[in-house]
PDB file of C-alpha atoms in Angstrom:
ATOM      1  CA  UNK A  28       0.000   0.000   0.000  1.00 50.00           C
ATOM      2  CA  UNK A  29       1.336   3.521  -1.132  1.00 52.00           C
ATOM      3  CA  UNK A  30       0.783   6.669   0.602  1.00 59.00           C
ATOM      4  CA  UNK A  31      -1.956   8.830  -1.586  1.00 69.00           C
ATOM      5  CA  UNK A  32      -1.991   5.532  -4.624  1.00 76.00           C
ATOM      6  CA  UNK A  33      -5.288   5.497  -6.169  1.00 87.00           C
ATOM      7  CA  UNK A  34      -5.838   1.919  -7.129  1.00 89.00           C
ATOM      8  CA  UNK A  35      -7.016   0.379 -10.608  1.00 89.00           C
ATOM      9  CA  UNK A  36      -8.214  -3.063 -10.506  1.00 90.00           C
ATOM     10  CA  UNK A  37      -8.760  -5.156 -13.916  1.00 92.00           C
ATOM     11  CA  UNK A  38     -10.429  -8.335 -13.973  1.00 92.00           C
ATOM     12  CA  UNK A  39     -11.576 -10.645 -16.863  1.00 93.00           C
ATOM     13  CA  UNK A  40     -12.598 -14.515 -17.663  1.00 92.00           C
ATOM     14  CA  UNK A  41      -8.792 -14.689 -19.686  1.00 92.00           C
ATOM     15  CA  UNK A  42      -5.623 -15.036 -18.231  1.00 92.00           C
ATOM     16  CA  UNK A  43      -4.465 -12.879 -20.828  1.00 92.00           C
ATOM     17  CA  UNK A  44      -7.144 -10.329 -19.771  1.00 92.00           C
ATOM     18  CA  UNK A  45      -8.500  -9.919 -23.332  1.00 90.00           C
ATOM     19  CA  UNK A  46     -11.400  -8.180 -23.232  1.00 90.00           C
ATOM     20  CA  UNK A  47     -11.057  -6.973 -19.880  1.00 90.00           C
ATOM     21  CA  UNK A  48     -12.739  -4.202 -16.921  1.00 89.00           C
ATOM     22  CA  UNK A  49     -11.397  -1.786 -15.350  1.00 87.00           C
ATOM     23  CA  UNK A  50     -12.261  -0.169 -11.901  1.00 83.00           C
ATOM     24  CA  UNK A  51     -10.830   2.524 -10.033  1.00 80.00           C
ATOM     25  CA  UNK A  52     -11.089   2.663  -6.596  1.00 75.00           C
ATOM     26  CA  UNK A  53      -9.429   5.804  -4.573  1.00 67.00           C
ATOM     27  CA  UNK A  54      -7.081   5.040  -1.747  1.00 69.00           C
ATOM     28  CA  UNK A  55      -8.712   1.211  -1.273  1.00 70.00           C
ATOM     29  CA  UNK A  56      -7.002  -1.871  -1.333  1.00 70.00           C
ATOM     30  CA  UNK A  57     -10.263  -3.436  -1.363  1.00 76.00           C
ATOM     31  CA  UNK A  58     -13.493  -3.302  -3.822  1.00 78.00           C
ATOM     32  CA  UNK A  59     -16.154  -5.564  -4.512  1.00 78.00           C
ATOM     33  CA  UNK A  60     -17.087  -6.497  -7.849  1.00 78.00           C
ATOM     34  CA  UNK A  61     -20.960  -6.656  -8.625  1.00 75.00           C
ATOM     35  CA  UNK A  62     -22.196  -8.670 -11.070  1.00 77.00           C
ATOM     36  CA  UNK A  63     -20.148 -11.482 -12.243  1.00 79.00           C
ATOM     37  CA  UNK A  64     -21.367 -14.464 -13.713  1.00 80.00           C
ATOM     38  CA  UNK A  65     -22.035 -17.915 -11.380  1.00 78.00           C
ATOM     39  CA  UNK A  66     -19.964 -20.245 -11.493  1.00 81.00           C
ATOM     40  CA  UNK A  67     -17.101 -18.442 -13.484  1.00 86.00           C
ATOM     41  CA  UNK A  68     -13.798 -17.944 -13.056  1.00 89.00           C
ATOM     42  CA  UNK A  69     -12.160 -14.945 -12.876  1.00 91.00           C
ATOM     43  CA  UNK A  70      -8.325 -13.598 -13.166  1.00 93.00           C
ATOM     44  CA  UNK A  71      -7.724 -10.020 -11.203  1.00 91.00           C
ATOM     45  CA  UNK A  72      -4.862  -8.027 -11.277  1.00 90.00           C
ATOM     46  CA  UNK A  73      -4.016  -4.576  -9.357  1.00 90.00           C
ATOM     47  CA  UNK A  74      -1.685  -1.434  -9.559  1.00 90.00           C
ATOM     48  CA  UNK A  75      -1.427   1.482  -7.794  1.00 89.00           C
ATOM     49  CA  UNK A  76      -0.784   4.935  -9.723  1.00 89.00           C
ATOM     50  CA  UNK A  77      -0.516   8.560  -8.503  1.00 89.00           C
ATOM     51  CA  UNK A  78      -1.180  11.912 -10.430  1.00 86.00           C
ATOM     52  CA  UNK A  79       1.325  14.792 -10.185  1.00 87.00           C
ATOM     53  CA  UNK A  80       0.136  17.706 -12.579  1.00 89.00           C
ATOM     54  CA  UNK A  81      -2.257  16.215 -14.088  1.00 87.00           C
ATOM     55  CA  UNK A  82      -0.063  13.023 -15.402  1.00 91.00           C
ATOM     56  CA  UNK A  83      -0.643   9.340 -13.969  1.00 89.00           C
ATOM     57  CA  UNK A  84       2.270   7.904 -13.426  1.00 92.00           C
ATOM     58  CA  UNK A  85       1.458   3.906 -13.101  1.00 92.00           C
ATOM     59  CA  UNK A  86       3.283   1.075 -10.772  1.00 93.00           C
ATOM     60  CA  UNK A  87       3.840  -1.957 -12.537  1.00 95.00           C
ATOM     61  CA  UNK A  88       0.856  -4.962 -12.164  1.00 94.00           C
ATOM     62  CA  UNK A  89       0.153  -7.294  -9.199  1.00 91.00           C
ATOM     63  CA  UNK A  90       0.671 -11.573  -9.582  1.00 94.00           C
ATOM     64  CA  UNK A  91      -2.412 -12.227 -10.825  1.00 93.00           C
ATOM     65  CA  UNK A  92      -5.406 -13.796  -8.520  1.00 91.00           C
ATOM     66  CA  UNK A  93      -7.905 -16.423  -9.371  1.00 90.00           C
ATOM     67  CA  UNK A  94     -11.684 -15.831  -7.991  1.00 86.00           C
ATOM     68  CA  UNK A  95     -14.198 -18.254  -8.110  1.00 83.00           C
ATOM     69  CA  UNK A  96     -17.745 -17.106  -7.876  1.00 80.00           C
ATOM     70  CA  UNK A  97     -19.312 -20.176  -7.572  1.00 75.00           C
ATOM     71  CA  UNK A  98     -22.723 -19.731  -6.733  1.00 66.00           C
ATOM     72  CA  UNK A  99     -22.641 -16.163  -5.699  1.00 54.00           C
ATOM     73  CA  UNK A 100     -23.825 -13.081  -8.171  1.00 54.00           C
ATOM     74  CA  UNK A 101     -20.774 -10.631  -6.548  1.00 56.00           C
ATOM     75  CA  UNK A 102     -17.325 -11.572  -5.924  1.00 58.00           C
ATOM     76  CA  UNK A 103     -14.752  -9.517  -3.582  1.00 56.00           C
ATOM     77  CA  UNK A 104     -11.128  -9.427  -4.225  1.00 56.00           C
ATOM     78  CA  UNK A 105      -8.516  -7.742  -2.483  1.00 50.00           C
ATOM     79  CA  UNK A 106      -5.128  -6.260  -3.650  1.00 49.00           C
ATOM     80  CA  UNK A 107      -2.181  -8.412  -2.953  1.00 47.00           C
TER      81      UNK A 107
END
């Protein structure tokens, strides 16, 4: 966790993330993502980035994390 990182999360059914989502969630190392398919599987991935004068300046991405949503319509990851 980096003091005053915004966090964008990506998710997606690939492991290549084609065709993936994007979130951004401010200052939060958690999120919950609504509305996922049952019984899917899901690759997430995290980085942190920071804006200095009006440029976003990105940190590289997280290992990536399997979720399974089983039988559940929301899943909740959390940054690694």
């Amino acid at each position: 966790k980096e003091k005053g990182a915004i966090y964008q999360y990506q998710y997606a059914t690939s492991k290549k993330f084609k065709k993936a989502k994007s979130i951004r969630s401010s200052y939060s190392t958690a999120t919950t993502v609504n509305r996922l398919a049952k019984k899917k599987k899901y690759y997430v991935r995290v980085r942190g980035y920071v804006t200095n004068n009006g440029k976003n300046y990105y940190g590289a991405w997280s290992k990536v994390k399997t979720i399974h949503t089983e039988n559940k319509k929301e899943g909740q990851f959390t940054s690694m």
